XYZ file of C-alpha atoms in Angstrom:
720
model
C -43.285 -12.316 11.727
C -46.153 -9.629 9.725
C -46.262 -10.880 6.435
C -44.894 -7.666 4.592
C -41.905 -8.211 7.145
C -41.086 -11.501 6.240
C -41.940 -10.577 2.125
C -38.574 -8.083 3.113
C -36.803 -10.278 4.759
C -37.297 -12.638 2.639
C -35.115 -10.752 0.055
C -32.954 -9.635 1.873
C -32.124 -12.629 4.258
C -33.361 -13.862 7.948
C -32.054 -10.820 10.822
C -30.145 -12.487 13.547
C -31.626 -13.701 15.764
C -31.221 -13.578 19.438
C -27.660 -15.768 20.579
C -27.094 -15.990 24.719
C -23.679 -17.527 24.478
C -22.813 -14.568 21.629
C -19.619 -12.359 23.100
C -17.892 -10.827 20.484
C -15.692 -12.532 17.394
C -15.724 -16.556 17.880
C -12.177 -17.806 19.708
C -13.293 -21.169 18.620
C -13.053 -21.418 14.918
C -11.465 -23.064 12.321
C -9.931 -23.069 8.974
C -11.824 -21.476 5.862
C -10.887 -21.576 2.069
C -8.219 -24.476 2.333
C -7.884 -24.704 -1.466
C -7.205 -21.252 -2.565
C -5.197 -21.147 0.409
C -2.718 -24.060 -0.738
C -3.291 -22.730 -4.362
C -1.963 -19.116 -2.802
C 1.086 -20.608 -1.182
C 1.945 -22.385 -4.535
C 1.256 -18.934 -6.104
C 3.821 -17.721 -4.252
C 6.385 -20.570 -4.434
C 6.359 -20.468 -8.269
C 6.850 -16.628 -8.206
C 10.237 -17.494 -5.629
C 11.277 -19.730 -8.901
C 10.667 -17.336 -10.774
C 12.577 -13.950 -9.321
C 15.340 -16.369 -9.616
C 15.177 -17.314 -13.120
C 15.083 -13.871 -13.578
C 18.147 -13.121 -10.959
C 20.383 -15.257 -12.702
C 19.595 -14.893 -16.120
C 18.941 -10.738 -16.336
C 21.574 -8.176 -16.846
C 20.334 -4.807 -15.165
C 23.555 -3.323 -17.407
C 21.796 -3.506 -20.000
C 19.806 -0.656 -18.983
C 22.178 1.791 -17.749
C 25.267 1.454 -20.282
C 25.676 1.869 -23.491
C 27.162 -0.723 -25.521
C 28.998 -0.718 -28.632
C 28.588 -3.093 -31.984
C 30.408 -6.235 -29.206
C 27.906 -6.181 -27.037
C 30.279 -4.313 -24.649
C 29.507 -2.382 -22.128
C 30.710 1.567 -21.984
C 31.417 3.024 -19.300
C 31.836 0.011 -17.135
C 33.506 -0.338 -14.019
C 35.686 -3.427 -14.006
C 36.179 -3.742 -17.449
C 38.729 -2.026 -20.055
C 35.897 -0.164 -20.870
C 35.279 1.609 -18.022
C 37.411 4.972 -18.869
C 35.301 5.211 -22.499
C 31.894 5.876 -21.169
C 31.002 7.806 -24.433
C 29.594 5.628 -27.759
C 30.459 7.167 -30.775
C 29.157 6.404 -34.189
C 31.342 5.684 -36.729
C 28.834 7.164 -40.141
C 25.777 8.820 -37.862
C 23.475 9.681 -41.030
C 23.210 5.917 -42.053
C 20.785 6.250 -38.639
C 18.648 8.163 -41.294
C 17.412 4.841 -42.709
C 14.146 3.758 -41.905
C 15.296 0.311 -40.476
C 16.831 2.039 -37.137
C 12.367 2.613 -36.231
C 12.400 -0.749 -36.858
C 15.563 -3.120 -35.578
C 16.710 0.255 -32.974
C 20.250 -0.238 -34.096
C 22.004 2.089 -35.824
C 23.495 -0.062 -39.234
C 26.910 1.625 -38.357
C 29.675 0.414 -35.931
C 29.747 2.196 -32.390
C 32.503 1.931 -30.301
C 33.401 3.386 -27.161
C 35.257 6.221 -26.367
C 36.654 8.683 -24.306
C 34.914 11.885 -25.429
C 33.202 12.776 -28.425
C 35.589 14.487 -31.192
C 35.972 18.217 -31.322
C 36.691 19.081 -34.724
C 36.089 18.128 -38.444
C 38.237 15.900 -39.753
C 39.041 13.357 -42.764
C 41.049 10.054 -41.896
C 42.764 11.174 -45.822
C 43.531 14.608 -43.961
C 44.578 13.217 -40.809
C 46.248 10.580 -42.450
C 49.233 12.867 -44.214
C 49.879 13.946 -40.160
C 51.386 12.100 -37.331
C 49.719 14.132 -35.325
C 46.521 14.487 -35.957
C 46.790 10.813 -36.579
C 47.554 9.986 -34.002
C 44.025 11.791 -32.227
C 42.019 10.191 -35.195
C 43.122 6.898 -33.603
C 40.880 7.088 -30.631
C 38.431 6.459 -32.689
C 38.769 4.186 -34.410
C 39.572 0.020 -33.898
C 42.051 -2.144 -32.523
C 44.525 -3.564 -34.648
C 45.200 -0.398 -37.207
C 48.515 1.391 -37.574
C 49.799 3.185 -39.833
C 51.305 1.148 -41.952
C 48.156 0.513 -43.411
C 46.650 2.092 -46.291
C 43.618 4.083 -46.240
C 41.258 2.162 -48.328
C 42.570 -1.115 -46.397
C 40.984 0.898 -43.375
C 37.914 1.903 -44.233
C 37.540 -1.678 -46.183
C 37.923 -3.479 -43.090
C 36.368 -0.814 -41.047
C 38.782 0.185 -38.299
C 38.360 3.980 -39.027
C 35.247 5.955 -40.222
C 35.752 8.100 -42.941
C 35.300 11.407 -41.333
C 34.911 13.023 -37.204
C 32.022 15.395 -37.089
C 32.705 18.253 -34.121
C 29.440 16.340 -31.281
C 28.832 17.040 -27.790
C 27.881 13.930 -24.996
C 23.797 13.052 -24.719
C 23.133 10.297 -23.400
C 25.960 9.131 -23.024
C 26.240 8.788 -26.877
C 28.321 11.231 -29.141
C 25.848 13.654 -31.871
C 26.600 16.265 -33.668
C 26.907 19.647 -32.457
C 24.177 20.671 -34.884
C 23.036 24.885 -34.327
C 22.213 27.167 -35.881
C 23.092 30.972 -37.828
C 21.242 33.120 -39.466
C 18.186 30.082 -40.440
C 20.976 27.985 -41.987
C 22.080 24.189 -39.954
C 25.459 24.005 -38.883
C 27.609 21.411 -37.500
C 31.649 22.517 -35.858
C 30.208 26.047 -36.707
C 30.063 25.541 -40.505
C 26.909 24.727 -42.609
C 29.299 22.352 -44.848
C 31.500 19.435 -44.285
C 33.460 17.227 -46.028
C 31.669 13.436 -45.445
C 35.726 11.730 -46.566
C 35.079 10.445 -49.591
C 36.293 14.185 -51.283
C 32.251 15.001 -51.215
C 31.256 18.253 -49.801
C 27.406 17.609 -47.682
C 25.383 20.119 -46.471
C 25.478 19.771 -42.819
C 21.538 19.986 -42.364
C 22.123 16.037 -43.671
C 22.752 15.139 -40.819
C 19.642 15.800 -39.259
C 17.677 12.932 -40.071
C 20.462 10.882 -38.552
C 20.200 12.471 -35.710
C 16.326 12.501 -34.997
C 15.922 8.813 -35.868
C 18.761 8.287 -33.451
C 17.055 10.885 -30.751
C 14.017 9.097 -31.739
C 15.585 4.956 -30.766
C 16.545 6.937 -27.690
C 13.819 9.321 -26.578
C 11.871 7.567 -24.261
C 15.017 6.165 -22.541
C 16.734 10.030 -22.273
C 13.259 10.961 -20.402
C 13.397 8.329 -18.042
C 17.305 8.260 -17.326
C 16.488 12.161 -16.117
C 13.849 10.897 -13.901
C 16.317 8.497 -12.338
C 18.903 11.486 -11.974
C 15.840 13.568 -10.513
C 15.626 10.932 -7.789
C 19.087 10.365 -7.117
C 18.896 14.135 -6.865
C 15.707 14.924 -4.792
C 15.260 11.681 -2.565
C 16.448 12.876 1.073
C 14.038 15.788 0.383
C 11.426 13.012 -0.932
C 11.700 11.229 2.050
C 11.567 14.467 4.042
C 8.312 15.469 2.689
C 6.921 11.953 3.469
C 8.237 11.638 7.209
C 6.604 15.352 7.137
C 2.994 13.880 5.623
C 3.264 10.472 8.127
C 3.746 12.925 11.041
C 1.328 15.460 10.148
C -1.281 12.109 9.592
C -0.317 10.714 12.738
C -0.636 14.348 14.680
C -4.467 14.393 12.967
C -5.639 11.140 14.415
C -4.484 11.613 17.354
C -6.301 15.119 18.003
C -9.170 12.643 16.414
C -9.008 10.853 19.742
C -9.910 13.574 22.243
C -10.813 16.481 20.018
C -13.334 14.960 17.172
C -16.124 16.903 16.825
C -13.524 20.400 16.479
C -10.935 18.978 14.560
C -13.596 17.804 11.705
C -14.414 21.419 11.705
C -11.159 22.993 11.679
C -10.261 20.207 9.080
C -13.945 21.143 6.929
C -13.266 24.875 6.900
C -8.620 24.356 6.113
C -10.064 22.352 2.857
C -12.306 24.960 1.360
C -9.306 27.304 2.770
C -6.546 25.564 1.189
C -8.814 25.149 -2.344
C -9.684 29.018 -2.196
C -5.440 29.512 -1.879
C -5.207 26.959 -5.168
C -8.111 29.290 -7.091
C -6.498 32.407 -5.891
C -2.605 31.502 -6.740
C -4.184 30.180 -10.207
C -5.582 33.385 -10.991
C -2.254 34.926 -10.040
C -0.441 32.767 -12.547
C -2.782 33.356 -15.538
C -2.940 36.960 -15.137
C 0.956 37.888 -13.967
C 1.087 35.980 -17.799
C -1.021 37.734 -19.984
C 0.882 39.573 -22.689
C 3.871 37.648 -22.050
C 5.700 36.054 -25.812
C 3.865 32.245 -26.243
C 1.837 32.601 -22.908
C -1.129 32.606 -24.875
C -0.273 28.962 -27.531
C -2.836 26.632 -26.356
C -2.231 23.223 -24.561
C -3.384 21.362 -28.132
C -0.929 23.235 -30.469
C 2.160 22.857 -27.818
C 1.504 19.440 -27.742
C 3.270 16.327 -25.442
C 6.266 18.590 -23.330
C 8.402 15.627 -21.992
C 9.567 19.054 -19.747
C 5.954 20.309 -17.704
C 7.828 23.405 -16.865
C 6.551 24.558 -20.890
C 3.175 23.838 -19.344
C 3.781 26.323 -16.876
C 4.765 29.334 -18.800
C 0.917 29.047 -20.521
C -2.150 30.716 -19.668
C -4.352 28.314 -20.662
C -2.914 25.761 -18.516
C -3.752 28.122 -14.882
C -7.077 28.853 -16.353
C -7.662 25.169 -16.572
C -6.426 24.481 -12.936
C -8.931 27.512 -11.867
C -11.495 25.937 -12.939
C -11.157 22.808 -11.710
C -10.306 23.542 -8.292
C -13.219 25.739 -8.447
C -15.996 22.797 -9.380
C -14.339 20.919 -6.626
C -14.441 24.034 -3.885
C -18.142 24.435 -5.098
C -19.355 20.334 -4.348
C -18.021 20.556 -1.470
C -19.131 23.508 -0.725
C -22.731 22.396 -1.400
C -22.393 18.356 -0.085
C -21.394 20.147 3.248
C -24.712 22.745 3.107
C -27.387 20.015 1.721
C -25.308 17.479 4.161
C -25.195 19.726 7.619
C -27.578 17.650 9.860
C -26.124 13.990 8.354
C -22.658 15.601 9.219
C -23.273 16.330 13.932
C -24.323 12.765 13.459
C -21.308 11.755 11.251
C -19.029 13.114 14.075
C -20.670 11.700 16.452
C -20.377 8.756 14.993
C -16.379 10.017 14.087
C -16.134 10.501 17.946
C -17.517 6.911 18.647
C -14.715 5.224 16.995
C -12.052 7.378 18.628
C -13.270 6.107 21.604
C -12.925 2.213 20.369
C -9.475 3.786 18.852
C -8.527 4.868 22.636
C -9.026 0.994 24.052
C -6.636 -0.001 21.007
C -4.164 2.047 20.577
C -1.944 0.684 18.714
C -4.083 0.506 15.648
C -2.656 3.508 14.758
C 0.745 2.673 14.476
C -0.414 -1.006 13.023
C -0.608 0.961 9.177
C 3.351 1.180 9.394
C 3.218 -3.120 9.186
C 1.075 -2.788 6.640
C 3.562 -0.422 4.479
C 6.252 -2.918 5.421
C 4.938 -5.120 3.478
C 3.709 -3.622 0.848
C 7.094 -1.655 0.558
C 8.429 -5.356 0.024
C 6.112 -6.860 -2.887
C 6.421 -3.899 -4.170
C 10.881 -3.925 -4.418
C 10.570 -7.243 -4.787
C 7.775 -7.083 -7.651
C 10.631 -4.125 -9.608
C 14.043 -5.738 -9.393
C 12.317 -8.944 -11.164
C 10.293 -6.864 -13.255
C 13.994 -5.438 -14.361
C 15.977 -8.324 -14.287
C 13.259 -10.377 -16.516
C 13.210 -7.137 -18.707
C 17.412 -7.314 -19.063
C 17.687 -11.564 -19.160
C 18.132 -10.995 -22.844
C 20.407 -12.603 -25.190
C 23.079 -9.689 -27.602
C 21.630 -10.571 -30.810
C 24.143 -9.604 -33.433
C 23.106 -9.733 -37.037
C 24.520 -8.563 -40.723
C 24.570 -4.740 -41.951
C 26.476 -3.641 -45.641
C 26.138 -1.193 -47.650
C 26.137 -3.574 -51.049
C 23.413 -5.963 -51.723
C 24.018 -8.684 -50.410
C 21.148 -11.927 -49.465
C 22.669 -12.000 -45.550
C 21.075 -7.859 -44.941
C 20.093 -8.047 -41.499
C 20.427 -11.926 -40.877
C 21.933 -12.885 -37.628
C 25.524 -13.366 -37.087
C 28.199 -14.977 -34.528
C 30.943 -11.862 -34.373
C 33.853 -14.531 -32.959
C 33.933 -16.119 -36.226
C 32.557 -14.364 -38.341
C 35.565 -12.437 -40.651
C 35.911 -16.163 -41.623
C 32.223 -17.230 -42.180
C 30.402 -17.602 -45.726
C 28.416 -14.063 -45.229
C 31.647 -12.485 -45.077
C 33.222 -14.544 -47.912
C 29.496 -13.550 -50.433
C 29.922 -9.710 -48.601
C 32.914 -8.220 -47.974
C 31.881 -5.175 -47.089
C 30.145 -6.080 -44.771
C 30.108 -6.096 -41.134
C 28.807 -8.592 -37.346
C 27.437 -5.674 -35.238
C 25.245 -6.050 -32.065
C 21.536 -5.038 -32.897
C 19.732 -5.729 -29.969
C 18.787 -7.381 -27.083
C 16.529 -10.946 -27.681
C 16.729 -14.351 -27.902
C 15.083 -17.904 -29.579
C 15.496 -20.568 -26.777
C 12.193 -21.456 -24.781
C 12.608 -18.816 -21.654
C 12.716 -16.043 -24.255
C 9.608 -17.271 -26.329
C 8.474 -17.176 -22.731
C 9.788 -14.159 -21.047
C 6.038 -12.044 -21.873
C 4.772 -15.065 -20.331
C 6.654 -14.608 -16.753
C 6.485 -10.749 -16.521
C 2.611 -11.123 -16.892
C 2.861 -13.554 -13.926
C 4.844 -11.384 -12.190
C 2.317 -8.096 -12.481
C -0.857 -11.172 -11.479
C 1.364 -12.083 -8.530
C 2.517 -8.190 -7.630
C -1.319 -7.352 -7.364
C -2.527 -10.477 -4.956
C 0.348 -10.266 -3.310
C -0.811 -6.708 -2.546
C -4.420 -7.327 -1.614
C -3.801 -9.855 -0.174
C -1.448 -6.781 2.417
C -3.931 -4.585 2.217
C -6.555 -7.497 3.179
C -5.153 -8.541 6.240
C -5.067 -4.771 7.049
C -8.505 -5.372 7.044
C -9.415 -7.928 8.447
C -6.949 -7.852 11.501
C -8.448 -4.145 11.948
C -11.563 -5.449 12.059
C -10.769 -8.417 14.346
C -9.509 -6.105 16.829
C -12.221 -3.535 16.751
C -15.087 -6.646 16.477
C -13.692 -6.734 19.823
C -14.518 -3.606 21.717
C -18.155 -3.738 20.345
C -19.117 -6.917 22.016
C -17.647 -5.911 24.991
C -20.026 -5.274 27.269
C -17.963 -3.710 29.696
C -14.899 -2.253 28.244
C -12.107 -2.527 28.074
C -12.613 -5.705 30.852
C -14.361 -7.615 27.651
C -11.385 -7.356 25.464
C -7.841 -8.957 24.502
C -5.041 -8.339 26.441
C -4.046 -7.779 23.388
C -6.392 -7.408 19.991
C -4.663 -6.344 17.474
C -2.314 -9.270 17.563
C -5.027 -11.507 18.858
C -6.959 -10.530 15.380
C -3.500 -10.606 13.647
C -3.035 -14.220 14.658
C -6.549 -14.968 13.996
C -6.431 -14.029 10.215
C -2.922 -16.219 9.839
C -4.011 -19.281 11.639
C -7.509 -19.255 10.297
C -8.826 -17.472 6.922
C -5.037 -16.898 4.701
C -7.392 -18.970 2.242
C -9.800 -15.944 2.674
C -8.188 -13.559 2.014
C -6.048 -15.172 -0.644
C -9.583 -15.766 -1.996
C -11.045 -12.263 -1.915
C -7.708 -10.553 -3.211
C -7.762 -13.428 -5.756
C -11.323 -12.079 -7.617
C -9.930 -8.586 -6.861
C -6.604 -9.120 -9.107
C -8.259 -10.287 -11.352
C -10.719 -8.349 -12.308
C -7.156 -5.253 -12.322
C -5.324 -7.612 -14.209
C -8.199 -7.407 -16.991
C -8.032 -3.294 -16.119
C -4.272 -3.790 -17.568
C -4.528 -5.522 -20.662
C -8.072 -3.358 -21.270
C -5.641 -0.097 -20.718
C -2.879 -1.781 -23.099
C -5.821 -2.675 -26.072
C -6.894 0.587 -26.062
C -2.836 2.077 -26.498
C -2.780 -0.244 -29.509
C -6.233 0.595 -30.681
C -5.683 4.460 -30.178
C -5.035 4.574 -34.210
C -7.631 2.642 -35.486
C -9.852 3.665 -37.460
C -12.677 1.508 -35.976
C -15.108 3.992 -33.711
C -17.074 0.501 -32.814
C -14.073 -1.040 -31.369
C -13.503 1.767 -29.869
C -17.328 2.667 -28.014
C -17.216 -1.440 -26.925
C -13.729 -0.924 -25.961
C -14.350 2.532 -23.507
C -18.002 -0.116 -22.155
C -16.213 -2.644 -21.112
C -13.593 -0.289 -18.854
C -16.389 1.848 -17.497
C -18.122 -1.855 -16.311
C -14.837 -3.654 -14.575
C -13.544 -0.330 -13.156
C -17.181 0.339 -11.429
C -16.949 -3.876 -11.056
C -13.655 -3.580 -9.025
C -15.330 -0.845 -6.718
C -17.953 -2.712 -5.861
C -15.575 -5.911 -5.653
C -13.412 -4.057 -3.260
C -16.772 -2.614 -0.903
C -18.202 -6.035 -1.254
C -14.212 -8.169 0.206
C -14.270 -4.888 2.932
C -17.451 -6.188 4.115
C -16.629 -9.683 4.126
C -13.350 -9.491 5.669
C -15.667 -7.636 8.782
C -17.768 -10.725 9.006
C -15.170 -13.444 8.895
C -13.382 -11.408 11.694
C -16.459 -12.302 13.703
C -17.904 -15.230 12.777
C -14.811 -16.832 11.529
C -16.951 -18.321 8.055
C -15.325 -18.363 4.987
C -15.446 -15.260 2.034
C -18.660 -16.814 0.324
C -20.578 -17.784 3.006
C -19.348 -14.073 5.010
C -20.188 -12.173 1.680
C -22.899 -13.176 1.089
C -24.090 -12.348 5.392
C -22.385 -9.107 4.672
C -24.505 -7.722 1.384
C -27.656 -8.960 3.048
C -27.141 -7.107 6.038
C -26.383 -4.002 4.077
C -29.543 -4.464 1.877
C -31.550 -5.027 5.070
C -29.912 -1.733 6.690
C -29.302 0.663 2.864
C -30.370 3.899 4.697
C -27.885 3.192 7.460
C -25.570 2.853 4.783
C -26.559 5.984 2.611
C -26.292 8.009 6.043
C -24.035 7.270 8.441
C -21.111 4.688 6.882
C -20.921 7.562 3.313
C -21.260 10.751 5.081
C -18.606 9.521 7.239
C -16.026 8.497 5.105
C -16.826 11.418 2.852
C -14.919 13.612 6.308
C -12.561 11.668 6.869
C -11.733 12.148 2.261
C -11.532 15.782 3.136
C -8.832 14.814 5.715
C -6.627 12.607 3.403
C -7.479 16.534 1.491
C -6.471 18.560 3.486
C -3.149 16.905 3.921
C -2.342 16.239 0.702
C -3.047 19.777 -0.217
C -0.332 21.455 2.864
C 1.851 18.938 1.831
C 2.019 19.541 -2.099
C 1.919 23.247 -1.316
C 5.275 23.144 0.920
C 6.837 20.841 -1.749
C 5.564 23.109 -5.254
C 7.115 25.663 -3.132
C 10.228 24.592 -2.699
C 11.060 22.565 -5.366
C 10.851 24.918 -7.546
C 12.415 27.518 -6.420
C 9.154 30.249 -5.942
C 10.487 30.749 -2.688
C 13.865 33.212 -2.357
C 14.765 31.373 0.724
C 14.943 27.810 -0.042
C 16.680 28.779 -3.654
C 20.083 27.788 -2.316
C 18.562 24.592 -0.429
C 16.587 23.070 -3.294
C 18.122 20.522 -5.767
C 18.597 21.433 -9.221
C 16.688 19.682 -11.402
C 15.311 18.599 -15.443
C 12.299 18.279 -13.959
C 11.085 19.566 -10.443
C 7.652 18.200 -10.928
C 8.801 14.925 -10.246
C 9.582 15.186 -7.114
C 6.211 16.440 -6.146
C 3.946 13.821 -7.539
C 5.926 11.569 -5.801
C 5.515 14.010 -2.775
C 2.258 13.983 -3.258
C 1.134 10.537 -4.190
C 3.394 9.440 -1.015
C 1.817 11.273 1.138
C -2.141 10.920 -0.179
C -1.210 6.366 0.482
C 0.322 7.257 3.679
C -2.862 9.606 4.646
C -4.547 7.248 3.229
C -2.714 4.121 5.185
C -3.706 5.977 8.497
C -7.216 7.382 7.572
C -7.930 4.311 6.619
C -7.713 2.757 10.461
C -10.972 5.133 11.200
C -12.760 4.208 8.167
C -12.418 0.455 9.410
C -13.271 1.290 12.352
C -16.253 2.341 11.624
C -17.359 0.267 8.987
C -16.925 -2.230 11.912
C -18.547 -0.624 14.187
C -21.277 -0.051 11.866
C -21.994 -3.413 11.113
C -21.750 -4.845 14.484
C -24.492 -1.696 15.202
C -26.403 -2.845 12.914
C -25.960 -6.426 13.893
C -26.263 -5.155 17.648
C -30.174 -3.925 16.307
C -31.036 -7.575 15.089
C -29.672 -9.507 17.858
C -31.001 -7.378 20.700
C -34.135 -4.508 21.768
C -32.375 -3.268 24.972
C -34.024 -4.965 27.674
C -33.261 -5.901 30.830
C -32.893 -9.819 29.366
C -31.648 -8.277 26.053
C -29.574 -5.811 26.636
C -28.093 -3.814 23.666
C -24.187 -3.986 23.277
C -24.243 -0.258 21.769
C -22.852 2.510 24.147
C -25.137 5.131 25.614
C -23.697 7.510 22.215
C -24.017 5.222 19.983
C -27.950 4.422 20.638
C -28.232 9.104 20.762
C -26.611 8.556 17.124
C -29.512 5.694 16.832
C -32.175 8.375 17.238
C -30.981 11.375 15.709
C -30.470 9.002 12.346
C -34.271 7.793 12.668
C -35.583 11.044 13.553
C -34.409 12.538 10.395
C -35.120 10.146 8.438
C -39.206 10.054 9.078
C -38.646 13.686 8.440
C -36.825 13.880 5.505
C -38.472 10.377 3.896
C -41.403 7.980 4.444
C -39.465 5.404 4.708
C -40.899 1.453 6.580
C -39.020 0.503 9.599
C -39.054 -2.796 10.797
C -40.605 -3.711 14.190
C -37.222 -4.381 15.494
C -35.680 -0.372 14.514
C -39.071 1.082 16.049
C -38.478 -0.742 19.129
C -35.225 0.431 19.690
C -36.270 4.556 19.129
C-alpha cells in the first residue's frame, strides 16, 4: 500500500480485507453488552414497580371533578353528590386575596350544588319568606334549620351571607358579569347588598372572579382541548388512516415506478406549497379593511383560542413568507442537485428492488407503532396517577387575626380542637393536594424516572426496528444469488437475532440517546424558569448549551443508526460497531454527501407531500371552510386541535413507512462501501452489488471527478 494511503487509512481505520468465508450477516454470534442488558431489565422491573405504586396511590378523579371544602368530588357517579356537579363559592370576593395565587385555593367555603344561583338574595331577606328560605337552603351546608337564628347560621358558616346571579364555568359558579353603557353589572344591576346591609359595586366582584379564573385557566384550556378530542377523535382516526393508506400506496408505487413517482412527488410538493402561498395571499387580501385585522401579533399577545390569530392580516403574511422561503429553498436545491438526483433515484430503485424481496418489511412499521403506543400509553397513565397520588390537605381559614391561620388541620375533629377554641370564626377547609410522607417527598423523583424510562423504552423500540430492518436488507445485499441465498423469512430471522443476542447493544445505544434527551428536557425547564431573569450572561450560556446538546443528539442518532447496521451484519458490541461504522463513513465521506443525503432529501419530500395533502384536507374539513362539510364537521372550541393532531400524526406515520426505505438505503450504502473494500470485481473476488449499483458507482465517480479534485483509493479506481 502506498505511503500516502497508509497515512489516510491510519486516520480512519484499516479497510476491510477480502474474506472468502463472509456470506453476509454472521449466523454464529454471541450476546453483546450483557451488563447493559441486565441493567435495562432491572430498570424495566423498577418501572413496573413505579407504575403499580402510582396506580395504588393515584386518583384521576382529582383531575376530572372539582373538589368541595371537605375534599369530596362534585358530580361523581355513585356518590351522594352525583346530582351536584357544580362548585359554589360562599363569598367569591374572598378570591380577590393574593393568597389565592400562592395557595391555589379561595379562602372561603366551597360546596357542591345542583345548579348555580339565578337571583340576588341575602340571608336576612330570605329568612322572612319560607319560599325564598327553602331556595336559599339549597346553597347551605347540612345541619342548618329554620329554627336557628341568622347570627348563629353565619357564625357557624352554614350559609353564605348573600347569593348573586351566577353562571357555570368549568363546573364552577361565577357571577354573571356584564356591561351596560360601559358600567360593569351583575344580574343587570351595578349594585348589590353584600348581606351585611352594605351596598357594593358589581366591579368589586371582578378581582375575585379574575383570581379564581387565574387558578383554573390552564385547566380550563386543557378541558376544552379534551372535549374537542372527545368530539373529533373518530375524524382524527380517519385522517390518520388516510395518511397511512397514502403512505402505503406511495411506498408500493415506489417499488414498481420509482423514477416516475419521485418526479411526481417533487412536482406535487412544489404545487402543494405553491397553493399554500396562494391561499395565504387570498386570506391576507380578504382581510384588508376588516375591523381589527391590522392589529399586530405583538399587540395581541397570547390567546388560548388560536382562531383569533387567523383574523389578523399579519398572521397570513407570516405564513405566506415562510411558505415562499421553503418553496425557494426546495427549488434551488433541485436545480443545484439535478445531476445528483438522477443517481439518488437509481439508488431508490435499487432499494425498491430489495424491498421487493423483503415485502413484509413494509408492514414492520405497524409493529413499531404498536410497541410505541404501548410505551406511550403506559407513560401517560403512570404520569396521571403519579400527579394525582397526593392526599387532600386541609388548612385553617379565618376572617380575623389568628395564630393558627393557614396551618394544616383535621376536619374530622376541628370543631372540638384547640384551634377552633382560640379562633371561633375559623374553618378547616380543603386547600390542595399534597402530602408529607416519604412517598410524597420523592414524588418528583418518581415523575422524573417515569419520563426517563419513557424516553429509554421509546428509543429502544425505535432501535429494535432499525436493527431488524438492517439485518433483513443486509441479507439481501450479501446474497450472491438472489433470492436463493436469502433466509426464508428475513425480517423474522433478523428480529430474532436482534432480541436474542443484541438486546444489550440496543439498550446501550438508546440509553446514551435518552440521557442526552433528558438533559435537553432539563435545559428547557431551566430556560422556562429563567425567562423572567435579567442575567443575560446566564441566558446566553443556557442558549449555547441547548444548541450544543441539540447537535449532539442529532450526531448520536446518526452514529447509533449506523452502529446498529454494523451490529446486524457482524454481531459485535455497540462501541466496536459504532467505531467501525464511523471510520467506514469517514473513508467514504464524499459518497455519504453525494448519495446518502440526497436520497434522504427526496424521501423527506415524500413525507412533506403526504403531510401537506392530509393537512390541507383536515384544515378545510375541521374549519368548516367548505360548505359540503359544514353539517358533517364536529362543533369544536379550537378547530386547530384536531388539525394539529392529524398533521403531527400524519408526519409520524409517513416517517414510519418511509423509514423502511431510508433504512434500506442506509444499509445498502454501508454494504456497498464494504463491498468495494472487500472485493475488486474480478472472477476471484466478485462484487456482491447488482449491475445497477455498479452503474450508480460509475456515475457517482464520474461526477465527483468532474466537480472536485478528490484523491481516490486504489480499490475505488479499480472498481471504476
